[in-house]
CSV table of C-alpha atoms in Angstrom, one decimal:
chain,number,residue,atom,x,y,z
A,108,MET,CA,29.5,-7.3,9.5
A,109,ALA,CA,28.6,-3.8,8.3
A,110,GLN,CA,29.3,-1.0,10.7
A,111,PHE,CA,26.3,1.0,11.8
A,112,ASP,CA,26.3,4.5,10.5
A,113,PRO,CA,23.9,6.7,12.5
A,114,ARG,CA,23.8,9.2,9.6
A,115,ARG,CA,22.5,6.5,7.2
A,116,GLN,CA,18.7,6.2,6.6
A,117,PRO,CA,18.3,2.5,5.8
A,118,MET,CA,15.2,2.9,3.7
A,119,ARG,CA,15.7,6.6,2.8
A,120,LEU,CA,12.4,7.5,4.3
A,121,ALA,CA,13.3,9.5,7.4
A,122,PRO,CA,13.5,13.3,7.2
A,123,HIS,CA,16.8,15.0,8.1
A,124,VAL,CA,15.6,16.3,11.4
A,125,PHE,CA,14.6,12.9,12.6
A,126,THR,CA,18.0,11.5,11.4
A,127,ALA,CA,19.8,14.1,13.5
A,128,VAL,CA,17.7,13.4,16.6
A,129,ALA,CA,18.3,9.6,16.2
A,130,ALA,CA,22.0,10.2,15.8
A,131,VAL,CA,22.2,12.3,18.9
A,132,SER,CA,20.4,9.6,20.8
A,133,VAL,CA,23.0,7.1,19.8
A,134,ALA,CA,25.7,9.5,21.0
A,135,LEU,CA,24.0,9.9,24.3
A,136,LEU,CA,23.8,6.1,24.8
A,137,ALA,CA,27.5,5.9,24.1
A,138,GLY,CA,28.2,8.1,27.0
A,139,ARG,CA,28.9,11.3,25.0
A,140,VAL,CA,26.2,14.0,25.6
A,141,TYR,CA,26.1,16.8,23.0
A,142,GLN,CA,24.0,19.8,24.0
A,143,PRO,CA,21.1,17.9,25.6
A,144,ALA,CA,19.1,21.1,26.1
A,145,VAL,CA,19.1,22.0,22.4
A,146,ALA,CA,18.4,18.4,21.4
A,147,ALA,CA,15.6,18.1,23.9
A,148,ALA,CA,14.0,21.3,22.7
A,149,GLU,CA,14.2,20.2,19.1
A,150,GLU,CA,12.7,16.8,20.1
A,151,ALA,CA,9.8,18.7,21.7
A,152,GLY,CA,9.3,20.6,18.5
A,153,LEU,CA,10.1,24.0,20.2
A,154,ILE,CA,12.8,25.2,17.8
A,155,GLN,CA,13.7,24.7,14.1
A,156,LEU,CA,17.2,23.5,13.3
A,157,THR,CA,19.0,24.9,10.4
A,158,ASP,CA,20.7,22.7,7.8
A,159,GLU,CA,24.1,23.6,9.2
A,160,GLN,CA,23.0,22.6,12.7
A,161,VAL,CA,21.6,19.3,11.4
A,162,ASP,CA,24.9,18.5,9.6
A,163,SER,CA,26.9,19.4,12.7
A,164,LEU,CA,24.8,17.2,15.0
A,165,GLU,CA,25.1,14.3,12.5
A,166,ALA,CA,28.9,14.7,12.4
A,167,GLN,CA,29.3,14.8,16.2
A,168,ALA,CA,27.0,11.8,16.7
A,169,PHE,CA,28.9,9.8,14.1
A,170,VAL,CA,32.2,10.4,15.9
A,171,ALA,CA,30.7,9.6,19.2
A,172,ALA,CA,29.0,6.4,18.0
A,173,GLY,CA,32.3,5.1,16.7
A,174,ALA,CA,33.5,4.3,20.2
A,175,PRO,CA,30.7,3.7,22.7
A,176,ALA,CA,32.0,3.4,26.3
A,177,GLY,CA,32.7,-0.2,26.9
A,178,MET,CA,31.0,-1.3,23.7
A,179,THR,CA,32.0,-1.8,20.1
A,180,ALA,CA,30.7,0.5,17.4
A,181,PRO,CA,27.1,-0.3,16.5
A,182,GLU,CA,26.8,-2.8,13.7
A,183,ALA,CA,23.9,-3.2,11.3
A,184,ILE,CA,22.6,-6.7,11.7
A,185,PRO,CA,19.8,-7.9,9.3
A,186,VAL,CA,17.3,-10.4,10.8
A,187,GLU,CA,14.7,-12.6,9.1
A,188,VAL,CA,12.0,-14.3,11.1
A,189,ARG,CA,12.4,-18.1,10.8
A,190,ARG,CA,9.6,-20.7,10.7
A,191,GLY,CA,8.4,-21.6,14.1
A,192,GLU,CA,9.9,-18.6,16.0
A,193,THR,CA,8.3,-15.5,17.4
A,194,PHE,CA,9.4,-12.0,16.7
A,195,GLU,CA,11.1,-11.9,20.2
A,196,ASP,CA,13.0,-15.1,19.3
A,197,ALA,CA,14.3,-13.5,16.1
A,198,VAL,CA,15.5,-10.4,18.1
A,199,LEU,CA,17.3,-12.6,20.6
A,200,ARG,CA,19.4,-14.0,17.8
A,201,THR,CA,21.2,-10.6,17.6
A,202,GLY,CA,22.8,-11.2,21.0
A,203,VAL,CA,20.7,-8.9,23.2
A,204,ASP,CA,19.3,-10.2,26.5
A,205,GLU,CA,15.6,-11.1,27.1
A,206,SER,CA,14.8,-7.8,28.7
A,207,GLU,CA,16.0,-5.8,25.7
A,208,ALA,CA,14.1,-8.2,23.3
A,209,ARG,CA,10.9,-7.9,25.4
A,210,ALA,CA,11.1,-4.1,25.5
A,211,LEU,CA,11.4,-4.0,21.7
A,212,VAL,CA,8.4,-6.3,21.3
A,213,GLN,CA,6.3,-4.2,23.6
A,214,THR,CA,7.4,-1.0,21.7
A,215,ILE,CA,6.5,-2.5,18.3
A,216,SER,CA,3.2,-3.7,19.7
A,217,ASN,CA,2.1,-0.1,19.9
A,218,ALA,CA,2.0,0.0,16.1
A,219,PHE,CA,1.6,-3.7,14.9
A,220,ASP,CA,0.2,-6.9,16.1
A,221,VAL,CA,3.5,-8.9,16.5
A,222,SER,CA,1.6,-12.1,17.1
A,223,ARG,CA,0.6,-12.0,13.4
A,224,ILE,CA,4.2,-11.6,12.1
A,225,GLU,CA,5.0,-14.5,9.7
A,226,PRO,CA,8.2,-16.3,8.8
A,227,GLY,CA,10.2,-14.4,6.1
A,228,LEU,CA,9.7,-10.9,7.6
A,229,ARG,CA,12.9,-9.0,7.5
A,230,PHE,CA,14.2,-6.1,9.5
A,231,GLU,CA,17.5,-4.5,10.4
A,232,THR,CA,18.9,-3.9,13.9
A,233,ALA,CA,21.8,-1.7,15.1
A,234,ILE,CA,23.6,-3.7,17.8
A,235,ALA,CA,26.6,-2.7,20.0
A,236,LYS,CA,28.5,-5.5,21.6
A,237,PRO,CA,30.7,-5.5,24.8
A,238,ARG,CA,34.3,-4.9,24.1
A,239,ALA,CA,35.5,-7.4,26.7
A,240,GLY,CA,33.4,-10.1,25.0
A,241,ARG,CA,31.4,-10.6,28.2
A,242,GLY,CA,27.8,-9.6,28.8
A,243,SER,CA,24.9,-9.0,26.5
A,244,ALA,CA,24.8,-6.8,23.4
A,245,ARG,CA,22.7,-3.7,23.4
A,246,LEU,CA,20.0,-2.7,20.9
A,247,ILE,CA,20.7,0.8,19.5
A,248,GLY,CA,17.9,0.9,17.0
A,249,MET,CA,15.8,-1.0,14.5
A,250,THR,CA,14.1,-0.4,11.1
A,251,MET,CA,11.4,-2.5,9.5
A,252,ARG,CA,9.6,-2.1,6.2
A,253,THR,CA,5.8,-2.1,6.9
A,254,GLY,CA,4.5,-1.2,3.5
A,255,PRO,CA,5.5,-0.4,-0.1
A,256,ALA,CA,6.4,3.2,0.9
A,257,SER,CA,6.5,3.1,4.7
A,258,GLN,CA,8.8,1.8,7.5
A,259,LEU,CA,8.8,1.5,11.2
A,260,THR,CA,11.9,2.9,13.1
A,261,VAL,CA,12.7,2.3,16.7
A,262,SER,CA,15.3,4.4,18.5
A,263,ARG,CA,16.2,5.3,22.1
A,264,SER,CA,15.0,8.6,23.7
A,265,PHE,CA,17.2,10.6,26.1
A,266,ASP,CA,16.1,8.6,29.1
A,267,GLY,CA,17.1,5.3,27.4
A,268,ALA,CA,13.5,4.2,26.6
A,269,LEU,CA,12.7,2.8,23.2
A,270,LYS,CA,10.6,5.0,20.9
A,271,VAL,CA,8.7,3.9,17.8
A,272,ARG,CA,8.0,6.1,14.7
A,273,SER,CA,6.1,5.3,11.6
A,274,LEU,CA,7.6,7.0,8.5
A,275,ASP,CA,5.7,7.3,5.3
A,276,GLU,CA,7.1,8.3,1.9
A,277,LYS,CA,4.9,10.2,-0.6
A,278,VAL,CA,3.9,8.0,-3.5
A,279,THR,CA,2.8,9.1,-6.9
A,280,ARG,CA,1.0,7.0,-9.4
A,281,GLU,CA,2.0,7.8,-13.0
A,282,THR,CA,1.5,6.7,-16.5
A,283,LEU,CA,5.0,6.6,-17.9
A,284,VAL,CA,5.8,7.2,-21.6
A,285,ALA,CA,9.2,5.5,-22.0
A,286,THR,CA,11.2,5.6,-25.2
A,287,GLY,CA,14.5,4.0,-26.1
A,288,GLU,CA,16.6,2.2,-28.7
A,289,VAL,CA,17.3,-1.5,-28.8
A,290,SER,CA,20.8,-2.4,-27.6
A,291,GLY,CA,21.1,-6.1,-27.0
A,292,SER,CA,17.7,-7.7,-26.6
A,293,LEU,CA,14.4,-5.9,-26.7
A,294,SER,CA,13.6,-7.1,-23.2
A,295,ALA,CA,16.9,-5.8,-21.7
A,296,SER,CA,16.5,-2.5,-23.5
A,297,ALA,CA,12.9,-2.2,-22.1
A,298,ARG,CA,14.2,-2.9,-18.6
A,299,ARG,CA,16.7,0.0,-18.9
A,300,VAL,CA,13.8,2.4,-19.4
A,301,GLY,CA,11.9,1.2,-16.3
A,302,ALA,CA,9.8,-1.8,-17.6
A,303,SER,CA,9.3,-4.6,-15.1
A,304,ALA,CA,9.9,-8.3,-15.9
A,305,ALA,CA,6.2,-8.8,-16.4
A,306,ILE,CA,6.0,-6.0,-18.9
A,307,THR,CA,9.0,-7.3,-20.9
A,308,ARG,CA,7.4,-10.8,-21.0
A,309,ARG,CA,4.2,-9.2,-22.3
A,310,LEU,CA,6.2,-7.2,-24.8
A,311,SER,CA,7.8,-10.3,-26.2
A,312,GLN,CA,4.4,-12.1,-26.5
A,313,ILE,CA,2.9,-9.2,-28.4
A,314,PHE,CA,5.6,-8.8,-31.0
A,315,ALA,CA,6.4,-12.5,-31.4
A,316,HIS,CA,3.3,-12.6,-33.7
A,317,LYS,CA,4.8,-10.0,-36.0
A,318,PHE,CA,8.6,-10.5,-35.8
A,319,ASP,CA,11.3,-13.1,-35.4
A,320,MET,CA,12.7,-11.5,-32.3
A,321,ASP,CA,16.2,-12.7,-33.1
A,322,ARG,CA,16.5,-11.6,-36.7
A,323,ASP,CA,13.9,-8.8,-37.2
A,324,ILE,CA,14.7,-6.7,-34.2
A,325,ARG,CA,18.1,-5.0,-34.6
A,326,ARG,CA,20.3,-2.6,-32.6
A,327,GLY,CA,19.2,1.0,-33.0
A,328,ASP,CA,15.5,0.2,-33.5
A,329,ASP,CA,13.5,2.7,-31.5
A,330,PHE,CA,10.6,1.7,-29.3
A,331,THR,CA,8.0,3.4,-27.1
A,332,LEU,CA,6.2,1.8,-24.1
A,333,VAL,CA,3.4,3.2,-22.0
A,334,PHE,CA,2.6,1.6,-18.6
A,335,ASP,CA,1.3,2.6,-15.1
A,336,ARG,CA,3.6,2.5,-12.1
A,337,ALA,CA,3.8,3.8,-8.6
A,338,VAL,CA,7.0,5.7,-7.6
A,339,THR,CA,8.2,7.2,-4.3
A,340,GLU,CA,9.5,10.7,-3.9
A,341,ASN,CA,13.0,9.3,-4.1
A,342,GLY,CA,12.2,7.8,-7.5
A,343,ARG,CA,12.0,4.1,-6.4
A,344,THR,CA,9.4,2.1,-8.3
A,345,ILE,CA,7.3,0.1,-5.9
A,346,GLU,CA,4.6,-1.2,-8.2
A,347,THR,CA,4.2,-1.6,-12.0
A,348,GLY,CA,0.9,-2.0,-13.8
A,349,GLU,CA,-0.1,-3.3,-17.2
A,350,LEU,CA,1.5,-2.4,-20.5
A,351,LEU,CA,-1.0,0.0,-22.1
A,352,TYR,CA,0.8,0.7,-25.4
A,353,ALA,CA,3.9,-0.6,-27.3
A,354,GLN,CA,5.5,0.5,-30.6
A,355,ILE,CA,8.5,-0.8,-32.4
A,356,LYS,CA,9.5,-0.7,-36.1
A,357,GLY,CA,6.3,1.1,-36.9
A,358,GLN,CA,4.1,-1.6,-35.4
A,359,VAL,CA,1.8,-0.2,-32.8
A,360,PHE,CA,-0.5,-2.0,-30.3
A,361,TYR,CA,-3.0,-0.8,-27.7
A,362,ARG,CA,-4.2,-2.7,-24.6
A,363,PHE,CA,-8.0,-3.2,-24.6
A,364,GLN,CA,-10.4,-5.5,-22.8
A,365,VAL,CA,-13.5,-6.2,-24.8
A,366,PRO,CA,-16.6,-5.4,-22.6
A,367,GLY,CA,-17.9,-8.6,-21.1
A,368,SER,CA,-14.6,-10.5,-21.7
A,369,ARG,CA,-12.2,-11.6,-18.9
A,370,GLU,CA,-9.3,-11.6,-21.3
A,371,VAL,CA,-7.0,-8.5,-22.0
A,372,GLN,CA,-5.9,-8.3,-25.6
A,373,TYR,CA,-3.8,-6.0,-27.8
A,374,PHE,CA,-5.0,-4.4,-31.0
A,375,ASP,CA,-3.4,-2.3,-33.7
A,376,ALA,CA,-4.6,1.2,-34.5
A,377,THR,CA,-7.5,-0.2,-36.7
A,378,GLY,CA,-8.8,-2.5,-34.0
A,379,LYS,CA,-7.2,-5.7,-35.4
A,380,ASN,CA,-6.1,-8.3,-32.7
A,381,THR,CA,-2.4,-9.0,-32.5
A,382,ARG,CA,-3.1,-12.7,-32.1
A,383,SER,CA,-2.6,-14.9,-35.2
A,384,ALA,CA,-3.3,-18.5,-35.8
A,385,PHE,CA,0.4,-19.4,-35.1
A,386,MET,CA,3.3,-17.5,-33.6
A,387,ARG,CA,6.3,-17.4,-35.8
A,388,THR,CA,8.6,-19.1,-33.3
A,389,PRO,CA,8.0,-20.9,-29.9
A,390,ILE,CA,11.0,-19.2,-28.4
A,391,VAL,CA,12.2,-15.7,-28.0
A,392,ARG,CA,15.8,-14.5,-28.9
A,393,ALA,CA,17.1,-17.8,-30.2
A,394,ARG,CA,19.3,-18.5,-33.2
A,395,ILE,CA,18.4,-21.2,-35.8
A,396,SER,CA,21.2,-23.7,-35.6
A,397,SER,CA,19.8,-26.2,-38.0
A,398,SER,CA,17.0,-25.8,-40.6
A,399,PHE,CA,14.4,-28.2,-42.0
A,400,GLY,CA,15.8,-30.5,-44.7
A,401,MET,CA,18.7,-32.9,-45.5
A,402,ARG,CA,21.8,-32.5,-43.3
A,403,ARG,CA,24.7,-34.5,-41.8
A,404,HIS,CA,23.6,-35.7,-38.4
A,405,PRO,CA,26.0,-34.2,-35.7
A,406,ILE,CA,26.1,-37.5,-33.7
A,407,SER,CA,25.8,-40.3,-36.3
A,408,GLY,CA,27.6,-38.5,-39.1
A,409,TYR,CA,25.2,-39.8,-41.7
A,410,ARG,CA,23.2,-37.6,-44.0
A,411,ARG,CA,19.5,-37.8,-43.3
A,412,MET,CA,16.4,-35.7,-43.2
A,413,HIS,CA,16.1,-33.2,-40.4
A,414,GLN,CA,12.4,-33.0,-39.9
A,415,GLY,CA,12.2,-29.9,-37.7
A,416,ILE,CA,14.1,-26.7,-36.8
A,417,ASP,CA,16.7,-26.4,-34.1
A,418,PHE,CA,17.0,-23.3,-32.0
A,419,ALA,CA,20.2,-22.8,-30.1
A,420,ALA,CA,19.4,-21.3,-26.6
A,421,PRO,CA,20.7,-21.7,-23.1
A,422,THR,CA,19.3,-24.4,-20.8
A,423,GLY,CA,16.2,-23.1,-19.0
A,424,THR,CA,15.1,-20.7,-21.8
A,425,PRO,CA,11.3,-20.7,-21.8
A,426,VAL,CA,9.4,-22.4,-24.6
A,427,VAL,CA,5.8,-21.1,-25.4
A,428,ALA,CA,2.9,-22.7,-27.1
A,429,PRO,CA,2.6,-21.1,-30.6
A,430,ALA,CA,-1.2,-21.4,-30.5
A,431,ASP,CA,-4.1,-22.6,-28.3
A,432,GLY,CA,-4.2,-26.4,-28.0
A,433,VAL,CA,-4.2,-29.5,-25.8
A,434,VAL,CA,-1.2,-31.4,-24.6
A,435,VAL,CA,-1.1,-34.9,-26.2
A,436,GLU,CA,2.3,-36.1,-24.8
A,437,ALA,CA,4.7,-35.0,-22.2
A,438,ARG,CA,7.1,-37.9,-21.7
A,439,ARG,CA,10.6,-39.3,-22.5
A,440,TRP,CA,10.9,-40.4,-26.1
A,441,GLY,CA,14.2,-42.0,-27.3
A,442,GLY,CA,16.7,-39.6,-28.8
A,443,TYR,CA,14.3,-36.7,-28.4
A,444,GLY,CA,14.8,-36.9,-24.6
A,445,ASN,CA,12.1,-35.0,-22.8
A,446,TRP,CA,9.4,-34.7,-25.5
A,447,LEU,CA,6.3,-32.5,-25.6
A,448,ARG,CA,3.5,-32.6,-28.3
A,449,ILE,CA,0.5,-30.2,-28.5
A,450,ARG,CA,-2.5,-30.7,-30.7
A,451,HIS,CA,-3.9,-27.4,-32.3
A,452,SER,CA,-6.8,-26.7,-34.6
A,453,ASN,CA,-6.9,-27.3,-38.4
A,454,GLY,CA,-5.1,-30.7,-38.0
A,455,LEU,CA,-1.8,-29.1,-36.8
A,456,GLU,CA,0.4,-30.4,-34.0
A,457,SER,CA,3.6,-29.0,-32.6
A,458,GLY,CA,6.5,-31.0,-31.1
A,459,TYR,CA,9.4,-30.1,-28.8
A,460,GLY,CA,12.5,-32.2,-28.1
A,461,HIS,CA,15.5,-32.2,-25.7
A,462,LEU,CA,13.6,-30.3,-23.0
A,463,SER,CA,15.2,-29.8,-19.6
A,464,ARG,CA,11.8,-29.8,-17.9
A,465,TYR,CA,8.1,-29.1,-18.4
A,466,ALA,CA,6.3,-26.0,-17.0
A,467,SER,CA,4.2,-26.5,-13.9
A,468,GLY,CA,0.9,-28.3,-14.6
A,469,ILE,CA,1.9,-29.5,-18.1
A,470,ARG,CA,0.7,-33.0,-18.7
A,471,ALA,CA,-1.4,-35.0,-21.2
A,472,GLY,CA,-4.9,-33.6,-21.5
A,473,GLN,CA,-3.9,-30.1,-20.2
A,474,ARG,CA,-5.3,-27.2,-22.3
A,475,VAL,CA,-2.8,-24.4,-23.1
A,476,ARG,CA,-3.1,-20.9,-24.5
A,477,GLN,CA,-1.1,-19.2,-27.2
A,478,GLY,CA,2.1,-17.6,-25.6
A,479,GLN,CA,1.8,-19.8,-22.4
A,480,VAL,CA,5.2,-21.1,-21.2
A,481,VAL,CA,5.0,-24.9,-21.6
A,482,ALA,CA,8.6,-26.1,-21.2
A,483,TYR,CA,12.2,-25.1,-21.0
A,484,VAL,CA,15.2,-25.6,-23.3
A,485,GLY,CA,17.6,-28.4,-22.4
A,486,SER,CA,19.9,-31.1,-23.8
A,487,THR,CA,18.3,-34.4,-23.0
A,488,GLY,CA,18.4,-37.4,-25.3
A,489,ALA,CA,20.7,-37.5,-28.4
A,490,SER,CA,21.9,-33.9,-28.2
A,491,THR,CA,25.3,-32.2,-28.5
A,492,GLY,CA,24.3,-29.2,-26.5
A,493,PRO,CA,21.4,-27.1,-25.2
A,494,HIS,CA,18.9,-26.4,-27.9
A,495,LEU,CA,15.2,-26.8,-28.8
A,496,HIS,CA,14.2,-29.2,-31.6
A,497,TYR,CA,10.8,-27.9,-32.9
A,498,GLU,CA,8.5,-29.8,-35.3
A,499,ILE,CA,5.1,-29.2,-36.9
A,500,TRP,CA,2.9,-32.0,-37.9
A,501,ARG,CA,-0.1,-31.7,-40.3
A,502,ARG,CA,-2.5,-34.7,-40.2
A,503,GLY,CA,0.3,-37.0,-38.9
A,504,GLN,CA,3.0,-35.8,-41.3
A,505,ARG,CA,5.9,-33.6,-40.4
A,506,ILE,CA,6.2,-30.4,-42.4
A,507,ASN,CA,8.6,-27.5,-42.5
A,508,PRO,CA,7.6,-25.1,-39.6
A,509,SER,CA,8.6,-22.1,-41.8
A,510,SER,CA,5.9,-23.0,-44.3
A,511,ILE,CA,3.1,-22.3,-41.8
A,512,ARG,CA,1.1,-19.3,-43.1
A,513,VAL,CA,0.5,-16.8,-40.3
A,514,GLU,CA,-3.1,-15.6,-40.4
A,515,GLU,CA,-4.1,-12.3,-38.9
A,516,GLY,CA,-6.3,-12.0,-35.9
A,517,THR,CA,-9.9,-10.8,-35.6
A,518,VAL,CA,-11.1,-7.3,-36.1
A,519,LEU,CA,-13.3,-5.3,-33.7
A,520,THR,CA,-16.7,-4.1,-35.0
A,521,GLY,CA,-19.7,-2.2,-33.7
A,522,ALA,CA,-19.9,-1.2,-30.1
A,523,ASP,CA,-16.6,-3.0,-29.3
A,524,LEU,CA,-14.8,-1.0,-31.9
A,525,ALA,CA,-16.3,2.3,-30.5
A,526,ALA,CA,-15.2,1.4,-27.0
A,527,PHE,CA,-11.7,0.5,-28.3
A,528,ARG,CA,-11.4,3.9,-30.1
A,529,ALA,CA,-12.3,5.7,-26.9
A,530,GLU,CA,-9.6,3.9,-25.0
A,531,LYS,CA,-7.1,4.5,-27.9
A,532,ALA,CA,-7.9,8.2,-27.8
A,533,ARG,CA,-7.2,8.3,-24.0
A,534,ILE,CA,-3.8,6.6,-24.4
A,535,ASP,CA,-2.9,8.8,-27.4
A,536,ARG,CA,-3.6,11.9,-25.2
A,537,ILE,CA,-1.3,10.6,-22.5
A,538,ILE,CA,1.4,10.0,-25.1
A,539,ALA,CA,1.0,13.5,-26.5
A,540,ALA,CA,1.3,15.0,-23.0
A,541,GLY,CA,4.4,13.0,-22.2
A,542,GLY,CA,2.8,11.0,-19.4
A,543,GLU,CA,0.4,11.5,-16.5
A,544,ARG,CA,0.9,11.8,-12.7
A,545,ARG,CA,-1.6,11.2,-9.9
A,546,PRO,CA,-0.5,11.7,-6.2
A,547,GLU,CA,-1.6,8.9,-4.0
A,548,VAL,CA,-0.9,7.4,-0.6
A,549,LEU,CA,-0.5,3.6,-0.6
A,550,GLN,CA,-2.1,2.0,2.5
A,551,ALA,CA,-0.9,-1.6,1.9
A,552,THR,CA,1.3,-3.1,4.6
A,553,VAL,CA,3.8,-5.9,4.7
A,554,ARG,CA,2.2,-9.4,4.8
A,555,GLY,CA,1.8,-10.6,8.4
A,556,LEU,CA,1.7,-7.1,10.0
A,557,ARG,CA,-1.6,-5.9,11.3
A,558,PRO,CA,-1.6,-2.1,12.1
A,559,VAL,CA,-2.8,-1.3,15.6
A,560,GLN,CA,-2.6,2.4,15.9
A,561,ALA,CA,0.0,3.3,13.3
A,562,ALA,CA,-1.5,6.8,12.9
A,563,GLU,CA,-0.6,7.6,16.5
A,564,THR,CA,3.0,6.3,16.5
A,565,ALA,CA,4.6,9.3,14.7
A,566,GLU,CA,6.1,11.7,17.2
A,567,SER,CA,7.5,15.2,16.6
């Protein structure tokens, strides 16, 4: 169990003065009183401590908290509210007695409606246990995240009563212009410059229409991404918005929502949609292990026609629909194992073999959109290892998937083109300025917590 360090700010939200006061409180509870008059005066906000005094108080309290009279050093004990239990039940699992748990609930109730707390809520307690092993543990303090940039802290005052404070961290919304070079995969490289998983997925979808992500994107290729995010004063990203702009290997795309449309799309600098009739591959970052044509079968040993393309990829790798369509089959089919077939326009169908599983909701009759995850790579059926067998059918006949001509997307015109150019100009200005920052206070709270009088809980 981790030892409780009274100098540590669990969520890095508390100011130094509060940390010092909380640390001194722990020392007092341990039976070691350090200059109570000074501490009390600071608590009342009558004097201002210097940085040296704060450091000294923290150091003294840390030494004192290491050996509380008759108790072990406080330990940080994480707690998660379980299904069917109350907040008080969860606190009791730390070893404190009912009076301690009840007092904590009453204290928290001054800021949040504890009856609305739901299973899964997590908080951290600081607990000291009796050295002799007999008796109840004692609550030293508690911290609980109550929002994306706020937390609730409970500590003991000089008379031993529990005190609650609501600590808010300043949040800035910014439009980030992130640049980098590809090292490994494009997705991993994007994450290193601050992109979220959702943004890297969108990035792969956009460029899958233009590039074979395994062979066309190489180490050292530079890229630029523009996206919104919310960051705390300590630099922690708490929310990431949509990808507004992406550039790699000279290909540039802007996010734009056509007026009256519910769908967000990406267009090049001229207003041409990134979407094509067919994506080049149904899988990102996969090596072609077997091409279309005659080959020696890896299991039977006979030479025969290989009527598709095999992509080597780990089990569980997402497989996406290369174009809009309707699922025709999602079933077991002999040596293909788990098989999926999708009917597209112009007499084309795509087929996928050896799948480990289908994506949620994929079944015969289900409509799918281009770029939607429909299944996951596996090794079912007659297979020597994890890979995707990919086929294209034209009017019932298998053809080489590499022969499919990729047609360009639609081009904006008229009022839609004018609106796109205005949005493009806005994004270009942000890029030229190196980004944009907008201070903002986030009011959202953790699910299951209803503020009662949070504005009145902070004490100085």
